[in-house]
């Protein structure tokens, strides 16, 4: 008998209750969240994302650039392999350092704003202190495994693809910020498709560790097995449409700005 694959689900807070609702794609999920939590719910955790994302992205891309142009070229003879290794090393280091803050962001986005949970600095620190007391200090890095499985291959593939696309454009005389944007968007889309299963595992794992119940499976491999058995292979690509919708322009804008600003700052006066 054929197996019916589950539709995608979206998690929302409605009337103080946490609910999962079945949706059909990105726009349906958009409507569910807006209806349950208002339009502001779509930007839940945006402030925390900026606080985490700006220094994290800055450190990441500067580390990559230094590895690409200074550290690795003398060590790796293959020109095409240098961006791959530079991306892998830079992402591994920055992701490991920022993992507790990523857990914080996931926690804020998956809990409702209320009088008892105002999402202030004090409430966040209290939540972290409780987590450490109950599950130990290493719990702040829970989800690092699948995060690395997602981000490290993504970064390596992205930068190798980006540098390849940029060189190919340059062969035909095309350069500039728009080339960087297009190369980044294409590479980001491809990398997002490849690493989607790890993104799903990371999100599930971090959401579970912040929940009150202790009966959830949170280790990576058992969680993967449970997910495949209960929801099927398609669950590993849940949310791929909004992820690509976010990653493609974000990758393009980030690298376009970096290349454009870099050329402006290094331009002879």
C-alpha positions as a printed Julia matrix, in Angstrom:
269×3 Matrix{Float64}:
  0.0    0.0     0.0
  1.35   3.4    -0.92
  2.43   5.59    1.92
  0.86   9.02    2.23
  3.52  11.63    2.77
  2.73  14.28    5.37
  2.14  17.87    4.41
  4.27  20.62    5.88
  3.42  22.0     9.3
  3.86  25.39   10.9
  4.16  26.03   14.64
  2.17  28.97   15.99
  1.02  30.4    19.29
 -2.71  31.12   19.38
 -4.6   32.13   22.5
 -1.61  31.23   24.65
 -1.52  27.68   23.28
  1.24  26.14   21.17
 -0.26  24.56   18.06
  1.0   22.82   14.95
 -1.09  23.36   11.85
 -0.8   21.65    8.48
 -0.02  23.98    5.62
  0.43  23.73    1.89
  3.6   25.59    1.08
  5.19  28.88    1.98
  2.3   31.28    1.38
 -0.15  29.14    3.33
  2.29  29.06    6.25
  2.62  32.84    5.97
 -1.16  33.23    6.32
 -1.35  30.85    9.29
  1.31  32.71   11.26
 -0.16  36.12   10.41
 -3.63  34.98   11.45
 -2.53  33.41   14.73
  0.12  35.87   15.88
 -0.4   38.92   13.7
  1.97  40.33   11.12
  4.48  41.1    13.89
  4.77  37.36   14.51
  6.58  37.03   11.2
  9.41  39.13   12.64
  9.62  37.3    15.97
 13.24  37.14   17.08
 14.37  39.64   14.43
 16.19  41.78   16.99
 18.04  38.8    18.37
 18.83  37.63   14.85
 20.45  40.99   14.09
 22.4   40.99   17.35
 23.7   37.52   16.53
 23.88  37.77   12.77
 25.79  41.01   12.25
 28.9   40.17   14.31
 28.71  36.51   13.32
 28.52  37.22    9.59
 31.21  39.9     9.83
 33.6   37.6    11.67
 32.8   34.73    9.31
 33.37  36.56    6.05
 36.51  38.32    7.28
 37.9   34.99    8.5
 37.09  33.42    5.14
 38.71  36.28    3.24
 41.89  36.05    5.32
 42.09  32.28    4.86
 41.38  32.6     1.14
 43.97  35.25    0.36
 46.67  34.85    3.0
 46.72  31.58    4.94
 45.69  28.78    2.59
 47.14  29.61   -0.87
 50.7   28.63    0.16
 49.39  25.42    1.73
 46.97  24.2    -0.95
 48.26  23.98   -4.53
 44.82  23.62   -6.14
 43.23  27.02   -6.71
 39.71  25.59   -6.86
 40.11  23.83   -3.5
 41.21  26.93   -1.57
 37.74  28.55   -1.28
 36.23  25.21   -0.27
 38.66  24.71    2.62
 38.54  28.38    3.58
 34.75  28.23    3.82
 34.78  25.0     5.82
 37.34  26.24    8.36
 35.79  29.68    8.78
 32.28  28.32    9.24
 33.37  25.59   11.67
 35.07  28.11   13.93
 32.39  30.8    13.92
 29.46  28.37   14.22
 31.02  26.67   17.24
 31.55  30.01   18.97
 28.06  31.33   18.21
 26.12  28.11   18.91
 24.7   29.18   22.32
 23.36  32.4    20.8
 21.78  30.44   17.97
 20.03  28.33   20.6
 18.81  31.56   22.17
 17.38  32.76   18.87
 15.55  29.49   18.31
 14.14  29.69   21.83
 12.82  33.21   21.33
 11.24  32.38   17.98
  9.51  29.27   19.33
  8.0   30.78   22.5
  5.17  33.3    22.82
  5.58  36.85   24.03
  3.57  37.25   27.24
  3.6   38.8    30.69
  5.28  35.69   32.07
  7.7   35.51   29.16
  8.52  39.1    28.11
 11.63  38.24   26.05
 13.77  40.68   28.02
 17.47  40.22   28.73
 16.61  39.09   32.26
 14.11  36.47   31.07
 16.57  35.18   28.5
 19.36  34.85   31.05
 16.96  33.14   33.46
 16.0   30.68   30.75
 19.65  29.92   30.04
 20.47  29.54   33.74
 17.59  27.1    34.2
 18.71  25.12   31.18
 22.28  24.87   32.49
 21.09  23.83   35.95
 18.81  21.12   34.59
 20.85  19.75   31.69
 24.41  20.95   32.21
 26.63  23.58   30.62
 27.16  21.56   27.45
 23.42  21.79   26.72
 24.1   25.3    25.41
 25.81  23.61   22.47
 22.94  21.17   21.9
 22.22  21.13   18.21
 25.8   22.04   17.29
 26.26  18.68   15.55
 23.47  19.07   12.99
 24.26  22.78   12.73
 27.8   21.93   11.67
 26.49  19.23    9.36
 24.32  21.9     7.75
 26.57  24.96    7.8
 29.99  23.45    7.09
 29.03  21.63    3.86
 26.88  24.62    2.93
 29.81  26.98    3.4
 32.31  24.82    1.54
 30.0   24.22   -1.4
 28.81  27.83   -1.44
 32.25  29.42   -1.61
 33.64  26.91   -4.09
 30.61  27.48   -6.31
 30.71  31.25   -5.83
 34.36  31.6    -6.81
 33.75  29.36   -9.83
 30.78  31.4   -11.02
 32.68  34.65  -10.48
 35.67  33.41  -12.49
 33.39  32.27  -15.31
 31.7   35.67  -15.45
 35.11  37.35  -15.45
 36.18  35.33  -18.5
 33.48  37.13  -20.47
 34.38  40.51  -19.04
 31.61  40.74  -16.45
 32.63  42.03  -13.03
 31.21  44.16  -10.26
 28.74  43.94   -7.41
 25.9   42.58   -9.59
 28.09  39.63  -10.64
 28.84  38.96   -6.98
 25.13  39.15   -6.17
 24.13  36.76   -8.95
 26.94  34.31   -8.2
 26.09  34.37   -4.5
 22.37  33.85   -5.06
 22.9   30.89   -7.4
 25.45  29.27   -5.09
 23.3   29.87   -2.01
 20.28  28.24   -3.62
 22.23  25.13   -4.61
 23.84  24.82   -1.19
 20.49  25.26    0.57
 18.96  22.38   -1.39
 21.84  20.07   -0.55
 21.91  20.85    3.18
 18.16  21.11    3.86
 17.94  17.81    5.84
 20.54  19.06    8.31
 18.68  22.35    8.73
 15.5   20.46    9.63
 17.36  18.31   12.17
 19.05  21.33   13.73
 15.78  23.22   14.13
 13.95  20.21   15.59
 16.77  19.44   17.99
 17.12  22.97   19.34
 13.36  23.41   19.71
 13.11  20.13   21.65
 15.92  20.92   24.05
 14.21  24.15   25.12
 10.89  22.39   25.78
  9.81  21.37   29.25
  9.43  17.67   28.5
 12.4   15.36   29.02
 10.95  12.51   26.98
 11.93  13.85   23.58
 14.67  12.33   21.45
 17.29  15.03   20.92
 20.4   13.16   19.78
 21.07  13.59   16.08
 20.98  10.02   14.74
 18.0    8.79   16.83
 16.13  11.98   15.93
 16.82  11.38   12.25
 15.56   7.79   12.48
 12.45   8.88   14.37
 11.75  11.61   11.84
 12.08   9.25    8.87
  9.86   6.63   10.48
  7.11   9.0    11.59
  7.06  11.58    8.8
  8.94  10.13    5.86
 11.8   11.4     3.72
  9.87  14.49    2.65
 10.08  15.8     6.22
 13.8   16.4     5.67
 12.9   19.06    3.12
 10.18  20.74    5.15
 10.39  24.5     4.79
 12.76  24.38    1.82
 10.79  27.03   -0.1
 11.0   29.75    2.58
 14.6   28.77    3.3
 15.61  29.32   -0.32
 13.49  32.47   -0.45
 15.58  33.78    2.45
 19.0   32.37    1.57
 19.19  33.21   -2.14
 18.79  37.0    -1.79
 20.63  37.04    1.55
 23.7   35.34    0.09
 23.58  37.59   -2.95
 23.19  40.79   -0.93
 25.86  39.83    1.61
 28.57  39.02   -0.9
 27.51  41.83   -3.23
 27.88  44.35   -0.41
 31.16  42.82    0.7
 32.66  42.94   -2.79
 31.28  46.41   -3.5
 32.34  47.98   -0.21
 35.7   46.19   -0.36
 36.47  47.64   -3.78
 35.35  51.08   -2.66
 37.55  51.03    0.44
 40.6   49.72   -1.41
 40.21  52.07   -4.37
 43.24  54.35   -4.74
 42.44  57.91   -3.73
